Short mmCIF file of C-alpha atoms in Angstrom, two decimals:
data_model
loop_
_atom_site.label_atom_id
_atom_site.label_comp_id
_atom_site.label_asym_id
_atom_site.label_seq_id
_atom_site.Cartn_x
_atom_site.Cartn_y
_atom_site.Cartn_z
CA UNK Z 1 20.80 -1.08 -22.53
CA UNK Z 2 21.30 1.23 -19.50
CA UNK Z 3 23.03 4.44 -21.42
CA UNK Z 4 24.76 6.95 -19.23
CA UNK Z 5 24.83 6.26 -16.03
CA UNK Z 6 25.70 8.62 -12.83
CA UNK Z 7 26.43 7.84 -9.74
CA UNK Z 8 25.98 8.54 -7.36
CA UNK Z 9 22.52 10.16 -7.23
CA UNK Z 10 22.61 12.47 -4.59
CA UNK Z 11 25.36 13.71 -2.13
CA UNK Z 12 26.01 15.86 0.71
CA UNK Z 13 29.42 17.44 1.06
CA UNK Z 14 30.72 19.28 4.05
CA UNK Z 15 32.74 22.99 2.40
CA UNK Z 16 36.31 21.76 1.66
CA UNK Z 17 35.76 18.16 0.90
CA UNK Z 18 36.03 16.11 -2.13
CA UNK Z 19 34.43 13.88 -4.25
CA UNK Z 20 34.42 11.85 -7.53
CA UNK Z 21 31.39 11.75 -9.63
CA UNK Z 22 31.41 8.98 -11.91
CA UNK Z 23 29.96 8.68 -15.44
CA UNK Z 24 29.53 5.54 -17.36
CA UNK Z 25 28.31 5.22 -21.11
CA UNK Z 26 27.80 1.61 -22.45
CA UNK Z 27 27.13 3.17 -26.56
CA UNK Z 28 30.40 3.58 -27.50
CA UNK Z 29 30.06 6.85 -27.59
CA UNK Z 30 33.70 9.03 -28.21
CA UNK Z 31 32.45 12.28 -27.15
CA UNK Z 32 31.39 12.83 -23.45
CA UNK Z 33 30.20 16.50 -21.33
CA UNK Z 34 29.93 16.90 -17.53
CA UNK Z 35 27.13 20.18 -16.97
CA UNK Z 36 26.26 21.66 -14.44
CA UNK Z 37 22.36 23.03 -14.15
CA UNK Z 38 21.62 25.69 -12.28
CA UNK Z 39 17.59 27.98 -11.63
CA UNK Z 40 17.49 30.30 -14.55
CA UNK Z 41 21.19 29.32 -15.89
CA UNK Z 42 20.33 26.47 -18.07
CA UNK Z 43 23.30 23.65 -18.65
CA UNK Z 44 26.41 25.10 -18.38
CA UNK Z 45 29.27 22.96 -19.70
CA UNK Z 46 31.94 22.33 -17.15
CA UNK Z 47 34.71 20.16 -19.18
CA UNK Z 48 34.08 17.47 -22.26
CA UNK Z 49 36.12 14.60 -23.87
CA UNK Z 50 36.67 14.01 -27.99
CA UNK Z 51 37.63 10.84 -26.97
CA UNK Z 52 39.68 8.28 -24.80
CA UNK Z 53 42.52 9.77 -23.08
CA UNK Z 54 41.86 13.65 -23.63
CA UNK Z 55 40.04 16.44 -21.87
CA UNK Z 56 38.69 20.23 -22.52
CA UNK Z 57 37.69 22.82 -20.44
CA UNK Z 58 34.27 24.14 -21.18
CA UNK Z 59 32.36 27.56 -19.84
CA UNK Z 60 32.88 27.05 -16.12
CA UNK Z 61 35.99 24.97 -15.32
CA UNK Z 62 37.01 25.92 -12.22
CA UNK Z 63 36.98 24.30 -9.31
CA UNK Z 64 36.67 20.81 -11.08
CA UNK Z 65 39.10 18.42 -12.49
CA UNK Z 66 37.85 15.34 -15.17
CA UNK Z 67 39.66 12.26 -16.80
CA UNK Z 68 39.05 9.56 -19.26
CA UNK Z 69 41.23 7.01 -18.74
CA UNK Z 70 38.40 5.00 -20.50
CA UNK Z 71 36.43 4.76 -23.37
CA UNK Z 72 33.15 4.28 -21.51
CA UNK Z 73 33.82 6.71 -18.58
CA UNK Z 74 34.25 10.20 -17.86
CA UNK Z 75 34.79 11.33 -14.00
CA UNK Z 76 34.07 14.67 -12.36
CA UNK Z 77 36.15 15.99 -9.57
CA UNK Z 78 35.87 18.25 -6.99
CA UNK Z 79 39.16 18.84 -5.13
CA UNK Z 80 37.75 21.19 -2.35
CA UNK Z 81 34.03 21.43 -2.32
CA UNK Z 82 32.36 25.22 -2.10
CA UNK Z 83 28.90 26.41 -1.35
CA UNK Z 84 28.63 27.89 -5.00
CA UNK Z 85 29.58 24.16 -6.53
CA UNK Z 86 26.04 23.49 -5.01
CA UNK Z 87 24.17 21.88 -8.33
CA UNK Z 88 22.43 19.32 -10.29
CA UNK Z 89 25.47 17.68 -12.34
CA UNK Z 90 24.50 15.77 -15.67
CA UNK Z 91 26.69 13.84 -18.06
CA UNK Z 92 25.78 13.38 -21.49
CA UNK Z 93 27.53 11.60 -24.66
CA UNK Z 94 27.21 11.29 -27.93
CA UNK Z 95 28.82 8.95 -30.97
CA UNK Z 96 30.98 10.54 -33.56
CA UNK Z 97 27.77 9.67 -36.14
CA UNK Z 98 24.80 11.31 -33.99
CA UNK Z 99 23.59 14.47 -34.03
CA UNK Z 100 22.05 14.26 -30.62
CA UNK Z 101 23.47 13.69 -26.97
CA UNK Z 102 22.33 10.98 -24.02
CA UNK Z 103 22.01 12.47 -20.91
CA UNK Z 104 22.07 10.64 -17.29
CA UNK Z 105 19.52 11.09 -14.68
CA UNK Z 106 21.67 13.82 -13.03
CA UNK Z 107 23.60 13.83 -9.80
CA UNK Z 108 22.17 16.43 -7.20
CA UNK Z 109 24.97 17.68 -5.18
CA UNK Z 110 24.40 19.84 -2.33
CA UNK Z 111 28.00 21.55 -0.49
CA UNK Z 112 27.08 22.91 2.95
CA UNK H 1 25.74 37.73 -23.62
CA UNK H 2 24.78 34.25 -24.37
CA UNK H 3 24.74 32.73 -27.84
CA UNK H 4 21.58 31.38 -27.41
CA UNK H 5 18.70 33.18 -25.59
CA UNK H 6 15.27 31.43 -24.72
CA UNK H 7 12.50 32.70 -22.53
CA UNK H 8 12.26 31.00 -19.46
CA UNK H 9 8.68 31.14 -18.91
CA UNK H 10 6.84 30.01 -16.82
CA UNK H 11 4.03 29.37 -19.16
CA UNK H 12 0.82 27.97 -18.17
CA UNK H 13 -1.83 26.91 -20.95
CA UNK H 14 -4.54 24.88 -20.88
CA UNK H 15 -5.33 21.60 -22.11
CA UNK H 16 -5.58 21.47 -26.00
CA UNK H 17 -4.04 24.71 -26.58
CA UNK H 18 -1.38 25.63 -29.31
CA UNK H 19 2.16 26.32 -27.48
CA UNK H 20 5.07 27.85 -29.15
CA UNK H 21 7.83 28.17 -27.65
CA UNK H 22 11.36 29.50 -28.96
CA UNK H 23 15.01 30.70 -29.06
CA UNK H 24 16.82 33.37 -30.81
CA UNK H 25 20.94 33.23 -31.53
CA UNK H 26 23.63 35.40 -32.48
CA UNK H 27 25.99 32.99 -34.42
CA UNK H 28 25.41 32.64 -38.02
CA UNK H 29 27.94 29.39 -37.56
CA UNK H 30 25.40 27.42 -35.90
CA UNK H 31 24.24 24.16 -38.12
CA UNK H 32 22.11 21.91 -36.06
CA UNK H 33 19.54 22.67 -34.08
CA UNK H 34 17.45 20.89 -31.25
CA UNK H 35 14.87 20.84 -28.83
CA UNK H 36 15.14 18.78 -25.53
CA UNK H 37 12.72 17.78 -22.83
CA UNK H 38 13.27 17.65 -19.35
CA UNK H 39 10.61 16.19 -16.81
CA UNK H 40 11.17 17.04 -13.01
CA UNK H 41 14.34 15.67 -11.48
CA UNK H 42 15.22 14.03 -14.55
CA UNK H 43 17.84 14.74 -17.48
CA UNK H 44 16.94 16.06 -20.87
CA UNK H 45 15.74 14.13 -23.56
CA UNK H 46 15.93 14.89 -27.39
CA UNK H 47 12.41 15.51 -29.02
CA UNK H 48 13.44 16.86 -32.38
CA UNK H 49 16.37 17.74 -34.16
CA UNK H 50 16.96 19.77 -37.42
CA UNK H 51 19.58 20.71 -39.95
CA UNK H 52 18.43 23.11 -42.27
CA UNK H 53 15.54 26.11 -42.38
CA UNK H 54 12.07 24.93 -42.65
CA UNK H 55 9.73 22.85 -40.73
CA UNK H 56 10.28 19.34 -39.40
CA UNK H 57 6.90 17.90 -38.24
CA UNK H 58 6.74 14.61 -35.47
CA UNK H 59 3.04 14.08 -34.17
CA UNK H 60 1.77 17.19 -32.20
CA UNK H 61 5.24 18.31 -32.54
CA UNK H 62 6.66 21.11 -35.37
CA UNK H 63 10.56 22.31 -35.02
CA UNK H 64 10.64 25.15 -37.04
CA UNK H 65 13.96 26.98 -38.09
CA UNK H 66 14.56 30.44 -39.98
CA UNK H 67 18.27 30.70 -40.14
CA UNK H 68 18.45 34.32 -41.95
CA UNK H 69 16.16 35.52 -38.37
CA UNK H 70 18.26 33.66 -36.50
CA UNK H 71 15.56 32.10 -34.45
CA UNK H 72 14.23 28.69 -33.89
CA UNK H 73 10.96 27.65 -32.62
CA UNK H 74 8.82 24.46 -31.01
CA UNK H 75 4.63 24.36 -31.36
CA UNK H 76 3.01 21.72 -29.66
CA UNK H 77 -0.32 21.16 -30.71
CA UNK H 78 -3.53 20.13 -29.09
CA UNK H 79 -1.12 20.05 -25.29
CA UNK H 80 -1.22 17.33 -23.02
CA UNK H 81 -0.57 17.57 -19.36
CA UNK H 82 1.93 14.85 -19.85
CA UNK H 83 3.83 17.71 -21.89
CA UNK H 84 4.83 19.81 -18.52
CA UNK H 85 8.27 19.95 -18.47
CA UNK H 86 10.82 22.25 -19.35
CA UNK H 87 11.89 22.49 -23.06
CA UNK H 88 15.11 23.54 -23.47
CA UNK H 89 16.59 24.40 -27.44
CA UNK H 90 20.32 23.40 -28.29
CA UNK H 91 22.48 24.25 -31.17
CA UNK H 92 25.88 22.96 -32.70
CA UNK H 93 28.27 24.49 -34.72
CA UNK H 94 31.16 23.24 -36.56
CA UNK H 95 34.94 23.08 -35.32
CA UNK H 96 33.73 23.32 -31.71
CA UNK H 97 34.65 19.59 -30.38
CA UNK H 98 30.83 18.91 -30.59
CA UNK H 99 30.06 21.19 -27.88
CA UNK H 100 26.33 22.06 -27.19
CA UNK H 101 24.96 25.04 -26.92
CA UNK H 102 22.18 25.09 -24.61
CA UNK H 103 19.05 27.71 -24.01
CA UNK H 104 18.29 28.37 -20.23
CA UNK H 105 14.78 26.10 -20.80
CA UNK H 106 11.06 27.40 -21.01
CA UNK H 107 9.29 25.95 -17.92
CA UNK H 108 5.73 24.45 -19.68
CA UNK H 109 2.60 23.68 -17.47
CA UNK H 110 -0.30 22.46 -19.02
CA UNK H 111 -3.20 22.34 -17.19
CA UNK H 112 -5.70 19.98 -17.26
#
């Protein structure tokens, strides 16, 4: 049982570029978060899903774009990469029943 | 300001020692209340979770929760060195899409 899954782990982006970061969860989870962790900010929620097909911006949306075209999946993106997008990314979900959320190992990005 | 406030620490004890660590809120709203761990370059785990005021006890590990305070706490008794990490406390309240509401962590070091 792998959980939530990120990939990839780490990545180097060039100002200006994009990227997709990819999140898998294999518990049938309906809810799903994309965070972004910062020193001395703590998780900071970027966008979430309530489920398959729908999205919703969290405390720092901008300058990222997400879909869930499926069940099991959640995708960041970052149209135009910036210095300040610089982070650790984590996905989490969680199951309409649970109380808690599953994170993923994290995705270091570094934009230069 | 932040619904949830936590002390980020660092803080150093040594081996055996009582830790406490905790996080105060300002939204009466919030229902469920946890504490995650996070190990170096890895993503947060859930170590307790509770609903209502009281104690919850798990091995060395007490949540504590005094909703009419508005503060939460985590002791950790006789600490391990395996127990550095950074504890971070999360909340939940109703009507939000299951968003999380995250402290900025307490960075924990104990020392051997």
């Amino acid at each position: 049982n792998a959980g939530v899954t990120q990939t990839p782990k780490f990545r180097v982006l060039k100002t200006g570029q994009s990227m997709t970061l990819l999140c898998a969860q294999d518990m049938n989870h309906e809810y799903m978060y994309w965070y972004r962790q910062d020193p001395g900010m703590g998780l900071r929620l970027i966008h979430y899903s309530v489920g398959e097909g729908t999205t919703a911006k969290g405390e720092v949306p901008d300058g990222y774009n997400v879909s869930r075209l499926k069940k099991q999946n959640f995708l960041l993106g970052l149209e135009s990469a910036a210095p300040s997008q610089t982070s650790v990314y984590f996905c989490a979900s969680k199951g309409a029943t649970n109380t808690e959320a599953f994170f993923g190992q994290g995705t270091r990005l570094t934009v230069v | 300001q932040k619904e949830v406030e936590q002390d980020p620490g660092p803080l150093s004890v040594p081996e055996g020692a009582i830790v406490s660590l905790n996080c105060t809120y300002s939204n009466s709203a919030f229902q469920y209340f946890m504490w995650y761990r996070q190990y170096s370059r890895k993503g947060p785990e859930l170590l307790m979770y509770t609903y209502s005021s009281g104690n919850k006890e798990d091995g060395r590990f007490t949540a504590q929760v005094d909703k009419s305070s508005k503060y939460i706490s985590l002791f950790i008794r006789d600490s391990q060195p395996s127990d550095s990490a950074t504890y971070l406390c999360a909340m939940t309240k109703p009507n939000t899409g299951n968003q999380f509401y995250f402290g900025t962590g307490t960075s924990l070091t104990v020392i051997p």
